[in-house]
mmCIF file of N, CA and C in Angstrom:
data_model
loop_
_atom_site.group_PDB
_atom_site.id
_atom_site.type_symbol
_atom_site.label_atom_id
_atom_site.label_comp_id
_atom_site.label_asym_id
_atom_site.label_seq_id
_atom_site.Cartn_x
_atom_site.Cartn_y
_atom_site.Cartn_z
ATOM 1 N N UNK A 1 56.856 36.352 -63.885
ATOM 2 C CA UNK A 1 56.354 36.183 -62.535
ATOM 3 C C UNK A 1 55.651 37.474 -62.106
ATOM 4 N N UNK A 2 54.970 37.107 -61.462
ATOM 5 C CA UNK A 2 53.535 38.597 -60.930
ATOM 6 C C UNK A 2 54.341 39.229 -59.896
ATOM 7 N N UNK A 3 54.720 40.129 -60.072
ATOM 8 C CA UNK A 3 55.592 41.042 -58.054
ATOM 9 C C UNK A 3 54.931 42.406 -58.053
ATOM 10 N N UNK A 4 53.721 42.494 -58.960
ATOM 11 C CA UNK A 4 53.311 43.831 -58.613
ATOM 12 C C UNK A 4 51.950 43.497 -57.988
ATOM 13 N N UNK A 5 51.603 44.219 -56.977
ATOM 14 C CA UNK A 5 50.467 44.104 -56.355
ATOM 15 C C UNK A 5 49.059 44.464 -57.046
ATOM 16 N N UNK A 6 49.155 45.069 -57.981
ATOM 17 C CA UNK A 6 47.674 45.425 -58.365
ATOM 18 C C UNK A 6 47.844 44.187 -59.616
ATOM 19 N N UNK A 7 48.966 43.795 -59.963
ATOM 20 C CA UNK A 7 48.654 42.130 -60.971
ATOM 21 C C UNK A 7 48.148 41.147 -59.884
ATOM 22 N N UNK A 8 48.105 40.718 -58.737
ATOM 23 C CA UNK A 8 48.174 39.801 -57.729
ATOM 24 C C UNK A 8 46.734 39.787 -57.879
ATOM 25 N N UNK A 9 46.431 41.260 -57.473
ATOM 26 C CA UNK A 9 45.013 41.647 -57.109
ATOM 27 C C UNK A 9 43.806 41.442 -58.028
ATOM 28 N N UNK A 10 44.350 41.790 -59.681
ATOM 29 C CA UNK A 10 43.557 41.390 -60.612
ATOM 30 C C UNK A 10 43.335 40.263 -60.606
ATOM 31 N N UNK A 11 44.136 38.852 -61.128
ATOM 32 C CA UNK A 11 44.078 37.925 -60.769
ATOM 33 C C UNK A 11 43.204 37.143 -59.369
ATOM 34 N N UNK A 12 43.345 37.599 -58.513
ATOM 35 C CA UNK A 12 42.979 37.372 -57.017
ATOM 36 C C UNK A 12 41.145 37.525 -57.246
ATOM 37 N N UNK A 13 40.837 38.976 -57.709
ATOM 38 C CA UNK A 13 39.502 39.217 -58.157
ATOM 39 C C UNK A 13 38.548 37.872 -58.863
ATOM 40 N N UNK A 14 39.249 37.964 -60.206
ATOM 41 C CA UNK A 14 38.841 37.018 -61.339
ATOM 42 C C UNK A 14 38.421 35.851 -61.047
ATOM 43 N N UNK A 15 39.867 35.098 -59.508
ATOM 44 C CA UNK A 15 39.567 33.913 -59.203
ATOM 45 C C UNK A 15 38.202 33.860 -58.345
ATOM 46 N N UNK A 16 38.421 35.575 -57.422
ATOM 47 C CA UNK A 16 37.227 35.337 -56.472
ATOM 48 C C UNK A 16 35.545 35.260 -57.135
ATOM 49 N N UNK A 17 35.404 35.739 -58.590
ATOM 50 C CA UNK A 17 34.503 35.416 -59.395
ATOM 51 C C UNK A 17 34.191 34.229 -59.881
ATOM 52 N N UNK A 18 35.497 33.551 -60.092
ATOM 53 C CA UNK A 18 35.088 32.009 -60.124
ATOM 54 C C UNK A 18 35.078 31.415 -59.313
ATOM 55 N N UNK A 19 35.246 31.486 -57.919
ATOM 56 C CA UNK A 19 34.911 30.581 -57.222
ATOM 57 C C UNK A 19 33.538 30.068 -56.853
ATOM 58 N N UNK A 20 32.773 30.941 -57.580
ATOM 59 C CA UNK A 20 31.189 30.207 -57.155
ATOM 60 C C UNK A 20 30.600 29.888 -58.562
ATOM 61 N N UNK A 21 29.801 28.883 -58.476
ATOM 62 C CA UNK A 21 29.638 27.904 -59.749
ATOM 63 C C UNK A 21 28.234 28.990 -60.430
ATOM 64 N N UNK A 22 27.358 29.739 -59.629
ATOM 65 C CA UNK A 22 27.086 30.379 -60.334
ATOM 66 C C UNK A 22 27.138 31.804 -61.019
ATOM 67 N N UNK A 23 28.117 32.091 -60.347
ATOM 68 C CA UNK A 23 29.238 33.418 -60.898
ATOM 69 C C UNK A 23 29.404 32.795 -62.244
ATOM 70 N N UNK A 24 30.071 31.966 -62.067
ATOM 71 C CA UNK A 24 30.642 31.355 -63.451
ATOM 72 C C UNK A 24 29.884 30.798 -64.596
ATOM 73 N N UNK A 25 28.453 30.854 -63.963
ATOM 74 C CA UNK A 25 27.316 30.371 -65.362
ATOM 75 C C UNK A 25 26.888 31.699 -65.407
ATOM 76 N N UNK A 26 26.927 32.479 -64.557
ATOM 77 C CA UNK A 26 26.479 34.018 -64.746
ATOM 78 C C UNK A 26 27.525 34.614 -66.439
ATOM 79 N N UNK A 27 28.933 34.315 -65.953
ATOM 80 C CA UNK A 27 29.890 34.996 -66.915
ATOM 81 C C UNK A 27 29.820 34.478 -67.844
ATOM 82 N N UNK A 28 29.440 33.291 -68.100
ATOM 83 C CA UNK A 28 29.085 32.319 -69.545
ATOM 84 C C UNK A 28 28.330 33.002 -70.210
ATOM 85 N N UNK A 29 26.977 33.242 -69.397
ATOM 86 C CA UNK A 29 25.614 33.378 -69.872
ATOM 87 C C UNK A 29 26.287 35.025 -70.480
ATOM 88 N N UNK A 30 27.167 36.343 -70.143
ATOM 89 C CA UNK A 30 27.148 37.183 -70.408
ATOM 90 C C UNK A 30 27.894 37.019 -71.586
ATOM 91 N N UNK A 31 28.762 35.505 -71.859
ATOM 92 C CA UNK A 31 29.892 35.950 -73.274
ATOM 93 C C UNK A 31 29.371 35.520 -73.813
ATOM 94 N N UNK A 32 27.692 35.345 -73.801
ATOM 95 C CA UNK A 32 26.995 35.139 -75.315
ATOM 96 C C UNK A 32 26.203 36.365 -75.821
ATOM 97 N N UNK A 33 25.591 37.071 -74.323
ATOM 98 C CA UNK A 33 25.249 38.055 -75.106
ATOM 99 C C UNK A 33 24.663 39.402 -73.906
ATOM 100 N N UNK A 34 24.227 39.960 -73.836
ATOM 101 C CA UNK A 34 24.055 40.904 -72.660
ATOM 102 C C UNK A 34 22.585 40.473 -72.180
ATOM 103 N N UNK A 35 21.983 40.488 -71.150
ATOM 104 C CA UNK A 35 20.911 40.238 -70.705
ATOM 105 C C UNK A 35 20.684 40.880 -69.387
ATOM 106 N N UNK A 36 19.132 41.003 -69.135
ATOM 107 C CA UNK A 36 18.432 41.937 -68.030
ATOM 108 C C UNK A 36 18.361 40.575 -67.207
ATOM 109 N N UNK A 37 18.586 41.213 -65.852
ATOM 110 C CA UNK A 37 18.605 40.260 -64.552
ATOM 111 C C UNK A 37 17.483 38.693 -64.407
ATOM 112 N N UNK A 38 16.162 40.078 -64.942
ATOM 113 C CA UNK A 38 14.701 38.809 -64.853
ATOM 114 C C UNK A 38 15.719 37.541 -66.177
ATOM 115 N N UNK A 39 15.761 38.012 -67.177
ATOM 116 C CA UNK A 39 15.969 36.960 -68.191
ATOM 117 C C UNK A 39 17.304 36.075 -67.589
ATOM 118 N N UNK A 40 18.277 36.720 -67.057
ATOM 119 C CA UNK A 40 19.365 35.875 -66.280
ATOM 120 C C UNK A 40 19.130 34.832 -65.217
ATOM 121 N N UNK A 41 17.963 35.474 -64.109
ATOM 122 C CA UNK A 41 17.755 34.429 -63.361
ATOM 123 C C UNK A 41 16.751 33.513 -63.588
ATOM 124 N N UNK A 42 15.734 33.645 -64.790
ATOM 125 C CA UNK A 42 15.115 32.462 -65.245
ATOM 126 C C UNK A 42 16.033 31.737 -65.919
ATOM 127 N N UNK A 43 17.146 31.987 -66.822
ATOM 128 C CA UNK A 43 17.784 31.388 -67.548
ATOM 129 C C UNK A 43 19.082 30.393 -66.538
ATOM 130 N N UNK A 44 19.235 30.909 -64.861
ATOM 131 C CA UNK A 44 19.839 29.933 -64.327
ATOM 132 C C UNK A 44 18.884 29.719 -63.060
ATOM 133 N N UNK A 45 17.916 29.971 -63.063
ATOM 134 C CA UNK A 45 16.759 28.955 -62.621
ATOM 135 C C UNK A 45 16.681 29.642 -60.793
ATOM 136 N N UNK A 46 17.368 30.480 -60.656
ATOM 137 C CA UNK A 46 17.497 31.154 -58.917
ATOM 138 C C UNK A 46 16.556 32.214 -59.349
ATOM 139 N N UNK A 47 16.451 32.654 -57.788
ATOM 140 C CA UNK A 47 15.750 33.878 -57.470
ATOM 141 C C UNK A 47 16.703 35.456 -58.107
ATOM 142 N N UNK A 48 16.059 36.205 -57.733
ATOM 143 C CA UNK A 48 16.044 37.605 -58.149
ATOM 144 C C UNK A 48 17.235 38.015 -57.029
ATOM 145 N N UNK A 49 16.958 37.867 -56.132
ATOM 146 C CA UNK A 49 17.898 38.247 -54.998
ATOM 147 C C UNK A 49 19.033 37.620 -55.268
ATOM 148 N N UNK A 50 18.816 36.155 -55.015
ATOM 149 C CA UNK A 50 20.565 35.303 -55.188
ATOM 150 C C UNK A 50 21.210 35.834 -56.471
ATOM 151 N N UNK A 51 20.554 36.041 -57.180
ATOM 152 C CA UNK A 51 21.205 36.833 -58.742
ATOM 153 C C UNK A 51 21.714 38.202 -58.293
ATOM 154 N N UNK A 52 21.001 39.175 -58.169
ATOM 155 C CA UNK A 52 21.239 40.227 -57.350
ATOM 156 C C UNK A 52 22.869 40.495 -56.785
ATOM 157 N N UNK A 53 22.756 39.541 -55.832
ATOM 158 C CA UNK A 53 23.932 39.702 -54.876
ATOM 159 C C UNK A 53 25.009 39.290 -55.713
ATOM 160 N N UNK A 54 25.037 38.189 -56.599
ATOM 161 C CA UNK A 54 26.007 37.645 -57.179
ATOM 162 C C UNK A 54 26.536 38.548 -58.654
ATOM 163 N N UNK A 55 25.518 39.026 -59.434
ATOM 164 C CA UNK A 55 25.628 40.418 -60.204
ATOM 165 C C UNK A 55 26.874 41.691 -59.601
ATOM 166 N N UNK A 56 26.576 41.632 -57.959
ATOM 167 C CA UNK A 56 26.678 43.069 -57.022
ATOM 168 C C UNK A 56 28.511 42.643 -57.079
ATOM 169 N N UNK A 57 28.668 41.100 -57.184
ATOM 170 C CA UNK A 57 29.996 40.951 -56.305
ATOM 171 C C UNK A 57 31.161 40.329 -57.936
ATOM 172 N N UNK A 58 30.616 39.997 -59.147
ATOM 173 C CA UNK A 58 30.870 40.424 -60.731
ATOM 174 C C UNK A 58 31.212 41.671 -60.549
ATOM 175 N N UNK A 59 30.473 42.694 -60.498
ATOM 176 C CA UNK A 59 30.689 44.273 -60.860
ATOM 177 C C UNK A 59 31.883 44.603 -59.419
ATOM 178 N N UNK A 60 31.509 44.212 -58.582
ATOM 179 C CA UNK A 60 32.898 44.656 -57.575
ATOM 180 C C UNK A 60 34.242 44.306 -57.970
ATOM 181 N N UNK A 61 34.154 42.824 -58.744
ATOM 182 C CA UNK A 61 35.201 42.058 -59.486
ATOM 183 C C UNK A 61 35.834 43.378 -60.418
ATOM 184 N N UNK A 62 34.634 43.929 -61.011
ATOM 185 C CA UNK A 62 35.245 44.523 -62.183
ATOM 186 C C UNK A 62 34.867 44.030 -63.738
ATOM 187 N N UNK A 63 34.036 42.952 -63.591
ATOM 188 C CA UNK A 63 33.955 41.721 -64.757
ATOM 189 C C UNK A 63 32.357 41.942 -65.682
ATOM 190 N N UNK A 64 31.740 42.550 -64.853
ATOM 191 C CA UNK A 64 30.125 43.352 -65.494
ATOM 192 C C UNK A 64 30.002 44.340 -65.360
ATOM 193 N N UNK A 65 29.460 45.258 -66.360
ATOM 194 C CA UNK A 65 28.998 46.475 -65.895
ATOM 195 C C UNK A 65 27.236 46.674 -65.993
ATOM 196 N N UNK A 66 26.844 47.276 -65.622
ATOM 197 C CA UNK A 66 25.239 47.529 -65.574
ATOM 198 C C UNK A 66 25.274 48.396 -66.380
ATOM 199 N N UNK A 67 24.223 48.248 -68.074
ATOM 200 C CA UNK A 67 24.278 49.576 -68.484
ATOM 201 C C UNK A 67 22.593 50.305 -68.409
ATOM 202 N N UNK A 68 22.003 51.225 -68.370
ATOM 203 C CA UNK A 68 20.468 51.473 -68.440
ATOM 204 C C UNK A 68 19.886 51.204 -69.819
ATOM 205 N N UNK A 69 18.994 51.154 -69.294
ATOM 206 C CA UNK A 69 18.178 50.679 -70.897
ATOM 207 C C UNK A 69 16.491 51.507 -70.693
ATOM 208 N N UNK A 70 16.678 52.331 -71.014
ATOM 209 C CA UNK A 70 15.138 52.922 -70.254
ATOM 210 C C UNK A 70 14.939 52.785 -69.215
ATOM 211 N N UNK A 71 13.991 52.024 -68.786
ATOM 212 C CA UNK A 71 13.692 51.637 -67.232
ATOM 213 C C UNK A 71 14.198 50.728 -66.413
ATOM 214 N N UNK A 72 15.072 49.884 -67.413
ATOM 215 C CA UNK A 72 15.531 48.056 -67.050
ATOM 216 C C UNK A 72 16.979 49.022 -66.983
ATOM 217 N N UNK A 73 17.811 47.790 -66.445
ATOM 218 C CA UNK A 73 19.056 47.917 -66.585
ATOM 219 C C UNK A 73 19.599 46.125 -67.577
ATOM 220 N N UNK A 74 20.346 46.431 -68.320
ATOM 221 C CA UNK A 74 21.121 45.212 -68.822
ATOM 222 C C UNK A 74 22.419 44.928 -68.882
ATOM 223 N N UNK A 75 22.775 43.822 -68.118
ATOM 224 C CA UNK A 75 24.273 43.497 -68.038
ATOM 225 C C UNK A 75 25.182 42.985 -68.984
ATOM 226 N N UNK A 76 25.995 43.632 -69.046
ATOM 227 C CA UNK A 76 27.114 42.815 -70.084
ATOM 228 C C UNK A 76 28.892 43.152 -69.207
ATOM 229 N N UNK A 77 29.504 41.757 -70.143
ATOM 230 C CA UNK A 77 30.596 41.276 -69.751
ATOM 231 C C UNK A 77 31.349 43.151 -69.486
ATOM 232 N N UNK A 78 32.524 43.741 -68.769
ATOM 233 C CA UNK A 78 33.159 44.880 -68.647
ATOM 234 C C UNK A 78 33.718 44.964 -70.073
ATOM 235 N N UNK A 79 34.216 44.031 -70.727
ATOM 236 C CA UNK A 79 35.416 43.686 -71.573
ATOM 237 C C UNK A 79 35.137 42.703 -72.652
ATOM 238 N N UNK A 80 35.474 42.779 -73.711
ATOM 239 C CA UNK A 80 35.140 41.972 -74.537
ATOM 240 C C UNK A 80 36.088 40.593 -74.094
ATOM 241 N N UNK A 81 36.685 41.316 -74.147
ATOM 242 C CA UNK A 81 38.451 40.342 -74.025
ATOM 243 C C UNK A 81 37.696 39.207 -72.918
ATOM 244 N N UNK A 82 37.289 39.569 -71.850
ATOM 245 C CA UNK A 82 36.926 38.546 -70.931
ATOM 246 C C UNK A 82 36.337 37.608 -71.111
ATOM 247 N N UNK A 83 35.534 37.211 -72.442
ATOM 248 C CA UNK A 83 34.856 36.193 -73.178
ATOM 249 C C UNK A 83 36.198 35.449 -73.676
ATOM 250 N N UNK A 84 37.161 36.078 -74.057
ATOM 251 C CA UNK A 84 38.255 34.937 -75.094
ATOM 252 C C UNK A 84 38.588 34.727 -73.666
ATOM 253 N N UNK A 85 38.647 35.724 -72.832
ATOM 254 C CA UNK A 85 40.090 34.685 -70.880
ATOM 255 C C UNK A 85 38.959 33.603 -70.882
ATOM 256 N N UNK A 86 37.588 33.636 -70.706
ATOM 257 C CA UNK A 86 36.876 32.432 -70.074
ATOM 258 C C UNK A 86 37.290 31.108 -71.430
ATOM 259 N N UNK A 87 37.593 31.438 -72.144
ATOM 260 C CA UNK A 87 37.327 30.564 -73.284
ATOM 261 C C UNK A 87 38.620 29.921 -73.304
ATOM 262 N N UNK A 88 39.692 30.915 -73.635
ATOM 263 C CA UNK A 88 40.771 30.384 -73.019
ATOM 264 C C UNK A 88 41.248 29.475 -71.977
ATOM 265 N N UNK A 89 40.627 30.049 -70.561
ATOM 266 C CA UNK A 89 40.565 29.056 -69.471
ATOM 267 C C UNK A 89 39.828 28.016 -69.420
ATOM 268 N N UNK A 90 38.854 27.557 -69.794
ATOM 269 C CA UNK A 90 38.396 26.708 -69.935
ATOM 270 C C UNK A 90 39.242 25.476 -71.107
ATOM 271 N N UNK A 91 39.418 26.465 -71.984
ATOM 272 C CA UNK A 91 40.265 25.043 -72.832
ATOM 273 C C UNK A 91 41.521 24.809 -72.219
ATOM 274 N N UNK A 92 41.932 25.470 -71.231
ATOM 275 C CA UNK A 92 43.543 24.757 -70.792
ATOM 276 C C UNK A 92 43.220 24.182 -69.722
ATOM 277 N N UNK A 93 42.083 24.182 -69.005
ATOM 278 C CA UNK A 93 41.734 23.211 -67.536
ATOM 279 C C UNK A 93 40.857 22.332 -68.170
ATOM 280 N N UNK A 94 40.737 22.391 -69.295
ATOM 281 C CA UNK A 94 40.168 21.090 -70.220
ATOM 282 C C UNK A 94 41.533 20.475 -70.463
ATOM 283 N N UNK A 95 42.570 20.692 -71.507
ATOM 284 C CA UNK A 95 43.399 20.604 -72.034
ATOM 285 C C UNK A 95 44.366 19.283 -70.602
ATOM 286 N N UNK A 96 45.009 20.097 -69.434
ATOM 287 C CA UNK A 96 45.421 19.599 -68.538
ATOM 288 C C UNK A 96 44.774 18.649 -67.735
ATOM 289 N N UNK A 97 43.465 18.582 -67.428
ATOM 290 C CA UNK A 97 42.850 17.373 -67.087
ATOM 291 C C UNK A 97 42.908 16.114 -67.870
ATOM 292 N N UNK A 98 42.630 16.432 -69.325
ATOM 293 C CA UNK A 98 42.637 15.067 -70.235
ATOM 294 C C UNK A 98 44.129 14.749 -70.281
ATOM 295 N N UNK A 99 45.671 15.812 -69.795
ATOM 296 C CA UNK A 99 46.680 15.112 -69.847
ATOM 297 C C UNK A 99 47.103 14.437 -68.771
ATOM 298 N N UNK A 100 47.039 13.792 -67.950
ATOM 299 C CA UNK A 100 46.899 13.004 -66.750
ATOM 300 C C UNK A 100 48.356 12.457 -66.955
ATOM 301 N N UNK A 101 49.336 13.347 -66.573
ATOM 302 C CA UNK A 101 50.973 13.027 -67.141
ATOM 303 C C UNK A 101 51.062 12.842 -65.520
ATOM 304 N N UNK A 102 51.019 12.584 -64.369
ATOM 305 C CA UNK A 102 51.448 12.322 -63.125
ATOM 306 C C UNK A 102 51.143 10.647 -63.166
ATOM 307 N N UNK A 103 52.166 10.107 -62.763
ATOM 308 C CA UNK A 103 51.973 8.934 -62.431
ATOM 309 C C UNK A 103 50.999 8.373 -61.210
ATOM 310 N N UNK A 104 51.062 9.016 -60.160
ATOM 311 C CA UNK A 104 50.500 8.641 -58.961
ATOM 312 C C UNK A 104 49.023 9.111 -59.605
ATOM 313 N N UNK A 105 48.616 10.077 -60.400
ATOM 314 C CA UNK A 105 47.298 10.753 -59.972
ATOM 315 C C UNK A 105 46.081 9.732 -59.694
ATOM 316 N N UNK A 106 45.693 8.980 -59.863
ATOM 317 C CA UNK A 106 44.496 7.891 -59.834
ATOM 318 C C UNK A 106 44.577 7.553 -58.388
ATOM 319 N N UNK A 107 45.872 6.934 -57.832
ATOM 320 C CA UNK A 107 46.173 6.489 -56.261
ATOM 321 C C UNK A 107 46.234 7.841 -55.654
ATOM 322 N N UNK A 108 47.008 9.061 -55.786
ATOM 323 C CA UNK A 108 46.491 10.383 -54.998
ATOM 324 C C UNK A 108 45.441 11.269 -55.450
ATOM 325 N N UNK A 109 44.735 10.946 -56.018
ATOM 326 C CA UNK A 109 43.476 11.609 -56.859
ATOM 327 C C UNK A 109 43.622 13.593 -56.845
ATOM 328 N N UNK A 110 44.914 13.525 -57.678
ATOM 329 C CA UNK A 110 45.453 14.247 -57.490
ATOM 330 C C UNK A 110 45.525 14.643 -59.653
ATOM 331 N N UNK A 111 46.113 15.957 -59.651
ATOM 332 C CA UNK A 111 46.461 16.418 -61.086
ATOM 333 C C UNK A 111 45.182 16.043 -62.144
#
């Protein structure tokens, strides 16, 4: 069980990174490979700015870092490890959806 506050907080972060759907194609797009902003936001189809801000609030997470590259800057994941958590998480909220072990769930559209 979590009772230390800076575990709460990590956690708390991570989720606040996933809570927006393109945070979360942002962090995809980084556990394949590192990429400069222009190539990120053509590759999820937004502006420069909406990327921008959403880049600004990843790195507040803790979850990207900006590294320089000559004149560009290019982003990659903080952590390697954070490619196996997304991968991980994804196969167990895969995993638990296809087990639909609640009886009610269909009538409470629930689990």
């Amino acid at each position: 069980m979590l009772t230390l506050a800076a575990d709460i907080e990590v956690l708390a972060r991570f989720g606040r990174a996933l809570a927006d759907p393109i945070r979360c194609q942002l962090l995809l797009a980084l556990r394949e490979a590192p990429a400069h902003p222009s190539d990120l936001a053509d590759k999820l189809g937004i502006s420069r700015t909406r990327l921008s801000n959403h880049l600004a609030c990843l790195r507040d997470c803790g979850l990207v870092v900006a590294v320089p590259v000559g004149r560009r800057t290019r982003y990659e994941l903080a952590d390697p490890r954070l490619g196996h958590a997304l991968d991980d998480l994804r196969a167990a909220v895969v995993a638990v959806a296809e087990d639909r072990t609640c009886a009610e769930a269909e009538e409470k559209g629930c689990c």
